[in-house]
PDB file of C-alpha atoms in Angstrom:
ATOM      1  CA  GLY A  83       7.269   0.939   9.302  1.00  0.00           C
ATOM      2  CA  SER A  84      10.952   1.318  10.338  1.00  0.00           C
ATOM      3  CA  LEU A  85      13.127   2.700   7.755  1.00  0.00           C
ATOM      4  CA  PRO A  86      16.530   1.835   9.290  1.00  0.00           C
ATOM      5  CA  LYS A  87      15.218  -1.745   9.789  1.00  0.00           C
ATOM      6  CA  LEU A  88      13.886  -1.870   6.143  1.00  0.00           C
ATOM      7  CA  ARG A  89      17.140  -0.626   4.856  1.00  0.00           C
ATOM      8  CA  ALA A  90      19.190  -3.119   6.943  1.00  0.00           C
ATOM      9  CA  PHE A  91      16.882  -5.941   5.763  1.00  0.00           C
ATOM     10  CA  LEU A  92      17.021  -4.974   2.020  1.00  0.00           C
ATOM     11  CA  GLY A  93      20.736  -4.629   2.351  1.00  0.00           C
ATOM     12  CA  SER A  94      21.392  -8.054   3.786  1.00  0.00           C
ATOM     13  CA  ARG A  95      20.961 -11.221   1.688  1.00  0.00           C
ATOM     14  CA  LEU A  96      21.544 -13.202   4.784  1.00  0.00           C
ATOM     15  CA  ALA A  97      18.457 -11.652   6.565  1.00  0.00           C
ATOM     16  CA  GLN A  98      16.423 -12.065   3.340  1.00  0.00           C
ATOM     17  CA  ASP A  99      17.316 -15.745   3.226  1.00  0.00           C
ATOM     18  CA  ARG A 100      16.457 -16.342   6.898  1.00  0.00           C
ATOM     19  CA  PHE A 101      13.124 -14.604   6.360  1.00  0.00           C
ATOM     20  CA  THR A 102      12.465 -16.608   3.161  1.00  0.00           C
ATOM     21  CA  ASP A 103      13.446 -19.839   4.880  1.00  0.00           C
ATOM     22  CA  GLN A 104      11.231 -19.170   7.782  1.00  0.00           C
ATOM     23  CA  ALA A 105       8.304 -18.044   5.765  1.00  0.00           C
ATOM     24  CA  LEU A 106       8.434 -21.256   3.693  1.00  0.00           C
ATOM     25  CA  ASP A 107       8.634 -23.433   6.629  1.00  0.00           C
ATOM     26  CA  LEU A 108       5.478 -21.851   7.966  1.00  0.00           C
ATOM     27  CA  MET A 109       3.773 -21.824   4.690  1.00  0.00           C
ATOM     28  CA  VAL A 110       4.567 -25.579   4.359  1.00  0.00           C
ATOM     29  CA  ARG A 111       3.248 -26.194   7.963  1.00  0.00           C
ATOM     30  CA  ARG A 112       0.029 -24.476   7.307  1.00  0.00           C
ATOM     31  CA  ARG A 113      -0.368 -25.925   3.824  1.00  0.00           C
ATOM     32  CA  ALA A 114      -0.521 -22.392   2.254  1.00  0.00           C
ATOM     33  CA  ASP A 115      -0.924 -21.935  -1.502  1.00  0.00           C
ATOM     34  CA  GLY A 116       0.994 -18.624  -1.597  1.00  0.00           C
ATOM     35  CA  ALA A 117       2.053 -15.590   0.278  1.00  0.00           C
ATOM     36  CA  ASN A 118       1.135 -11.924   0.402  1.00  0.00           C
ATOM     37  CA  LEU A 119       4.102  -9.580   0.964  1.00  0.00           C
ATOM     38  CA  ASP A 120       3.063  -6.274   2.669  1.00  0.00           C
ATOM     39  CA  VAL A 121       6.185  -4.267   3.551  1.00  0.00           C
ATOM     40  CA  GLU A 122       5.557  -0.516   3.620  1.00  0.00           C
ATOM     41  CA  PRO A 123       6.387   2.149   3.128  1.00  0.00           C
ATOM     42  CA  VAL A 124       9.151   1.554   0.599  1.00  0.00           C
ATOM     43  CA  PRO A 125      10.853   4.892  -0.243  1.00  0.00           C
ATOM     44  CA  ARG A 126      11.686   5.387  -3.944  1.00  0.00           C
ATOM     45  CA  ALA A 127      15.481   4.925  -3.180  1.00  0.00           C
ATOM     46  CA  LEU A 128      14.738   1.441  -1.761  1.00  0.00           C
ATOM     47  CA  GLU A 129      12.336   0.428  -4.427  1.00  0.00           C
ATOM     48  CA  PRO A 130      15.245  -1.474  -6.698  1.00  0.00           C
ATOM     49  CA  ALA A 131      16.327  -3.434  -3.498  1.00  0.00           C
ATOM     50  CA  GLY A 132      12.596  -4.087  -2.689  1.00  0.00           C
ATOM     51  CA  ALA A 133      12.144  -5.489  -6.204  1.00  0.00           C
ATOM     52  CA  ARG A 134      15.102  -7.619  -5.986  1.00  0.00           C
ATOM     53  CA  PHE A 135      13.857  -9.319  -2.661  1.00  0.00           C
ATOM     54  CA  VAL A 136      10.528  -9.762  -4.193  1.00  0.00           C
ATOM     55  CA  ASP A 137      12.003 -11.672  -7.049  1.00  0.00           C
ATOM     56  CA  HIS A 138      14.235 -13.674  -4.729  1.00  0.00           C
ATOM     57  CA  PHE A 139      11.313 -14.462  -2.430  1.00  0.00           C
ATOM     58  CA  ALA A 140       8.895 -15.318  -5.286  1.00  0.00           C
ATOM     59  CA  ARG A 141      11.409 -17.638  -7.023  1.00  0.00           C
ATOM     60  CA  ALA A 142      12.019 -19.515  -3.731  1.00  0.00           C
ATOM     61  CA  VAL A 143       8.186 -19.988  -2.982  1.00  0.00           C
ATOM     62  CA  HIS A 144       7.593 -21.268  -6.585  1.00  0.00           C
ATOM     63  CA  ARG A 145      10.511 -23.698  -6.178  1.00  0.00           C
ATOM     64  CA  ARG A 146       9.270 -25.085  -2.842  1.00  0.00           C
ATOM     65  CA  LEU A 147       5.544 -24.826  -3.555  1.00  0.00           C
ATOM     66  CA  PRO A 148       4.912 -25.421  -7.334  1.00  0.00           C
ATOM     67  CA  GLY A 149       1.584 -23.723  -8.295  1.00  0.00           C
ATOM     68  CA  SER A 150       1.824 -21.169  -5.440  1.00  0.00           C
ATOM     69  CA  GLN A 151       1.033 -17.443  -5.944  1.00  0.00           C
ATOM     70  CA  VAL A 152       2.941 -14.603  -4.527  1.00  0.00           C
ATOM     71  CA  ALA A 153       0.960 -11.230  -4.180  1.00  0.00           C
ATOM     72  CA  VAL A 154       2.730  -8.042  -3.191  1.00  0.00           C
ATOM     73  CA  ALA A 155       0.753  -5.037  -1.622  1.00  0.00           C
ATOM     74  CA  MET A 156       1.699  -1.899  -3.268  1.00  0.00           C
ATOM     75  CA  ALA A 157       0.924   1.655  -2.553  1.00  0.00           C
ATOM     76  CA  ALA A 158      -0.796   3.873  -4.963  1.00  0.00           C
ATOM     77  CA  GLY A 159       2.096   6.167  -5.359  1.00  0.00           C
ATOM     78  CA  THR A 160       4.666   3.315  -6.274  1.00  0.00           C
ATOM     79  CA  SER A 161       6.839   4.279  -9.235  1.00  0.00           C
ATOM     80  CA  ALA A 162       6.341   2.943 -12.714  1.00  0.00           C
ATOM     81  CA  SER A 163       9.833   1.358 -12.636  1.00  0.00           C
ATOM     82  CA  ALA A 164       9.065  -0.420  -9.233  1.00  0.00           C
ATOM     83  CA  ILE A 165       5.582  -1.574 -10.609  1.00  0.00           C
ATOM     84  CA  SER A 166       7.250  -3.019 -13.640  1.00  0.00           C
ATOM     85  CA  TRP A 167      10.064  -4.847 -11.759  1.00  0.00           C
ATOM     86  CA  ILE A 168       7.885  -6.245  -9.003  1.00  0.00           C
ATOM     87  CA  GLY A 169       5.295  -6.968 -11.620  1.00  0.00           C
ATOM     88  CA  ARG A 170       7.742  -9.384 -13.380  1.00  0.00           C
ATOM     89  CA  ALA A 171       8.570 -11.162 -10.173  1.00  0.00           C
ATOM     90  CA  ALA A 172       5.103 -11.402  -8.444  1.00  0.00           C
ATOM     91  CA  ASP A 173       2.018 -13.247  -9.631  1.00  0.00           C
ATOM     92  CA  ARG A 174      -0.319 -10.548  -8.262  1.00  0.00           C
ATOM     93  CA  LEU A 175       0.016  -6.879  -7.448  1.00  0.00           C
ATOM     94  CA  PHE A 176      -2.520  -5.694  -4.655  1.00  0.00           C
ATOM     95  CA  ILE A 177      -3.082  -2.034  -5.213  1.00  0.00           C
ATOM     96  CA  MET A 178      -3.845  -0.335  -1.926  1.00  0.00           C
ATOM     97  CA  GLY A 179      -6.446   1.990  -3.523  1.00  0.00           C
ATOM     98  CA  TYR A 180      -6.967   4.086  -0.518  1.00  0.00           C
ATOM     99  CA  ASP A 181      -5.406   6.725   1.818  1.00  0.00           C
ATOM    100  CA  TYR A 182      -5.174   9.383  -0.830  1.00  0.00           C
ATOM    101  CA  HIS A 183      -6.182  11.581   1.989  1.00  0.00           C
ATOM    102  CA  TRP A 184      -5.264   9.964   5.199  1.00  0.00           C
ATOM    103  CA  ARG A 185      -5.282  10.674   8.940  1.00  0.00           C
ATOM    104  CA  GLY A 186      -2.231  12.951   8.808  1.00  0.00           C
ATOM    105  CA  SER A 187      -3.620  14.913   5.896  1.00  0.00           C
ATOM    106  CA  THR A 188      -3.801  18.676   6.288  1.00  0.00           C
ATOM    107  CA  ILE A 189      -6.597  18.951   3.661  1.00  0.00           C
ATOM    108  CA  PRO A 190      -9.693  16.829   4.066  1.00  0.00           C
ATOM    109  CA  GLY A 191     -10.751  14.722   1.186  1.00  0.00           C
ATOM    110  CA  PRO A 192     -11.747  11.401  -0.167  1.00  0.00           C
ATOM    111  CA  ILE A 193      -9.636   8.525   0.998  1.00  0.00           C
ATOM    112  CA  ALA A 194     -10.289   6.820  -2.446  1.00  0.00           C
ATOM    113  CA  PRO A 195     -11.245   9.369  -5.128  1.00  0.00           C
ATOM    114  CA  LEU A 196     -12.451   7.373  -8.234  1.00  0.00           C
ATOM    115  CA  TRP A 197     -11.717  10.249 -10.590  1.00  0.00           C
ATOM    116  CA  ARG A 198     -10.828  13.929 -10.442  1.00  0.00           C
ATOM    117  CA  ASP A 199     -13.257  16.582 -10.097  1.00  0.00           C
ATOM    118  CA  ARG A 200     -12.992  20.326  -9.145  1.00  0.00           C
ATOM    119  CA  THR A 201     -12.250  19.418  -5.471  1.00  0.00           C
ATOM    120  CA  THR A 202      -9.844  16.574  -5.938  1.00  0.00           C
ATOM    121  CA  VAL A 203      -6.259  17.839  -6.205  1.00  0.00           C
ATOM    122  CA  THR A 204      -4.824  14.451  -5.615  1.00  0.00           C
ATOM    123  CA  ASP A 205      -4.124  11.447  -7.614  1.00  0.00           C
ATOM    124  CA  THR A 206      -7.251   9.145  -8.205  1.00  0.00           C
ATOM    125  CA  VAL A 207      -7.986   5.487  -8.126  1.00  0.00           C
ATOM    126  CA  ALA A 208      -8.707   5.490 -11.799  1.00  0.00           C
ATOM    127  CA  ALA A 209      -5.414   7.071 -12.634  1.00  0.00           C
ATOM    128  CA  THR A 210      -3.644   4.786 -10.367  1.00  0.00           C
ATOM    129  CA  VAL A 211      -5.086   1.673 -11.924  1.00  0.00           C
ATOM    130  CA  ALA A 212      -4.264   2.933 -15.393  1.00  0.00           C
ATOM    131  CA  ARG A 213      -0.820   3.654 -14.377  1.00  0.00           C
ATOM    132  CA  TYR A 214      -0.422   0.043 -13.136  1.00  0.00           C
ATOM    133  CA  ALA A 215      -2.037  -1.440 -16.225  1.00  0.00           C
ATOM    134  CA  ARG A 216       0.643   0.321 -18.624  1.00  0.00           C
ATOM    135  CA  GLN A 217       3.197  -1.698 -16.638  1.00  0.00           C
ATOM    136  CA  VAL A 218       1.764  -5.129 -15.989  1.00  0.00           C
ATOM    137  CA  PRO A 219      -1.039  -7.294 -17.417  1.00  0.00           C
ATOM    138  CA  VAL A 220      -4.461  -6.188 -15.874  1.00  0.00           C
ATOM    139  CA  GLY A 221      -4.982  -9.853 -14.952  1.00  0.00           C
ATOM    140  CA  LYS A 222      -2.112  -9.417 -12.210  1.00  0.00           C
ATOM    141  CA  LEU A 223      -3.878  -6.609 -10.552  1.00  0.00           C
ATOM    142  CA  ILE A 224      -6.119  -6.790  -7.388  1.00  0.00           C
ATOM    143  CA  LEU A 225      -7.721  -3.517  -6.373  1.00  0.00           C
ATOM    144  CA  GLY A 226      -8.059  -2.981  -2.427  1.00  0.00           C
ATOM    145  CA  VAL A 227     -10.883  -0.810  -1.718  1.00  0.00           C
ATOM    146  CA  PRO A 228     -11.543   0.899   1.623  1.00  0.00           C
ATOM    147  CA  ALA A 229     -14.399   0.113   3.942  1.00  0.00           C
ATOM    148  CA  TYR A 230     -13.726   3.082   6.160  1.00  0.00           C
ATOM    149  CA  GLY A 231     -13.312   6.826   5.970  1.00  0.00           C
ATOM    150  CA  TYR A 232     -12.158   9.706   8.288  1.00  0.00           C
ATOM    151  CA  SER A 233     -13.972  12.543  10.100  1.00  0.00           C
ATOM    152  CA  TRP A 234     -11.767  15.609  10.147  1.00  0.00           C
ATOM    153  CA  PRO A 235     -12.377  18.586  12.351  1.00  0.00           C
ATOM    154  CA  VAL A 236     -12.185  21.269   9.721  1.00  0.00           C
ATOM    155  CA  ILE A 237     -12.060  25.075   9.281  1.00  0.00           C
ATOM    156  CA  ARG A 238     -12.796  27.183   6.089  1.00  0.00           C
ATOM    157  CA  THR A 239      -9.840  29.318   5.159  1.00  0.00           C
ATOM    158  CA  PRO A 240      -9.575  31.685   2.018  1.00  0.00           C
ATOM    159  CA  SER A 241      -7.896  28.811   0.148  1.00  0.00           C
ATOM    160  CA  GLY A 242     -10.439  26.250   1.108  1.00  0.00           C
ATOM    161  CA  TRP A 243     -10.963  23.720   3.810  1.00  0.00           C
ATOM    162  CA  ARG A 244      -8.269  22.877   6.242  1.00  0.00           C
ATOM    163  CA  VAL A 245      -7.944  20.301   9.002  1.00  0.00           C
ATOM    164  CA  ARG A 246      -7.727  21.916  12.458  1.00  0.00           C
ATOM    165  CA  VAL A 247      -4.515  20.794  13.960  1.00  0.00           C
ATOM    166  CA  ASN A 248      -5.038  21.591  17.710  1.00  0.00           C
ATOM    167  CA  ARG A 249      -5.844  18.058  18.844  1.00  0.00           C
ATOM    168  CA  ALA A 250      -6.516  19.051  22.380  1.00  0.00           C
ATOM    169  CA  ARG A 251      -9.039  21.679  21.348  1.00  0.00           C
ATOM    170  CA  TYR A 252     -10.811  20.085  18.310  1.00  0.00           C
ATOM    171  CA  GLY A 253     -10.165  16.355  18.873  1.00  0.00           C
ATOM    172  CA  GLY A 254      -8.293  15.233  15.905  1.00  0.00           C
ATOM    173  CA  VAL A 255      -9.109  13.224  13.010  1.00  0.00           C
ATOM    174  CA  ARG A 256     -11.320   9.975  13.615  1.00  0.00           C
ATOM    175  CA  SER A 257     -11.534   6.932  11.737  1.00  0.00           C
ATOM    176  CA  VAL A 258     -15.138   6.105  10.550  1.00  0.00           C
ATOM    177  CA  SER A 259     -16.169   2.437  10.004  1.00  0.00           C
ATOM    178  CA  PHE A 260     -18.582   1.485   7.075  1.00  0.00           C
ATOM    179  CA  GLY A 261     -21.125   0.489   9.689  1.00  0.00           C
ATOM    180  CA  TYR A 262     -20.809   3.692  11.719  1.00  0.00           C
ATOM    181  CA  ALA A 263     -21.298   5.835   8.393  1.00  0.00           C
ATOM    182  CA  ILE A 264     -24.482   3.904   7.558  1.00  0.00           C
ATOM    183  CA  ALA A 265     -25.816   4.249  11.105  1.00  0.00           C
ATOM    184  CA  PHE A 266     -24.984   7.969  10.869  1.00  0.00           C
TER     185      PHE A 266
END
């Protein structure tokens, strides 16, 4: 989650080689049959460097562990070009199909809206999957779905519902597990 560290890592082939060597040693010791890279968030400006790293890492994993799989966790908002670049390098793309509305949202809403309706003003899971499928074969895609939600303290305004921002007074956004929601 540190942009300066991510920028430094993606700008250093030495750091990437060190990471790759250590990851491969660990994978061999643990008899892993692949790896899942989850490096986020990756801003658009760093997507090309991120894609080059995934390609470098995947090639090294495949050389050392024939038959292995490399999956990459990717945000719903990842650009089409990054999906295409990373899709060529990785065996699987794990679409994080959640947090369309998140803890820091100022407008409450579904964290994983399946499709657009009159209340949904954001992207949707269906649109995200379709966008990914235009860049890579669907057999490479894994859709991550949420088993949680959020409870927002809200207020009705003339333009719709808004999250109350005074945490001291209203308590702030709370994460709600699947079990809690069922019990509720």
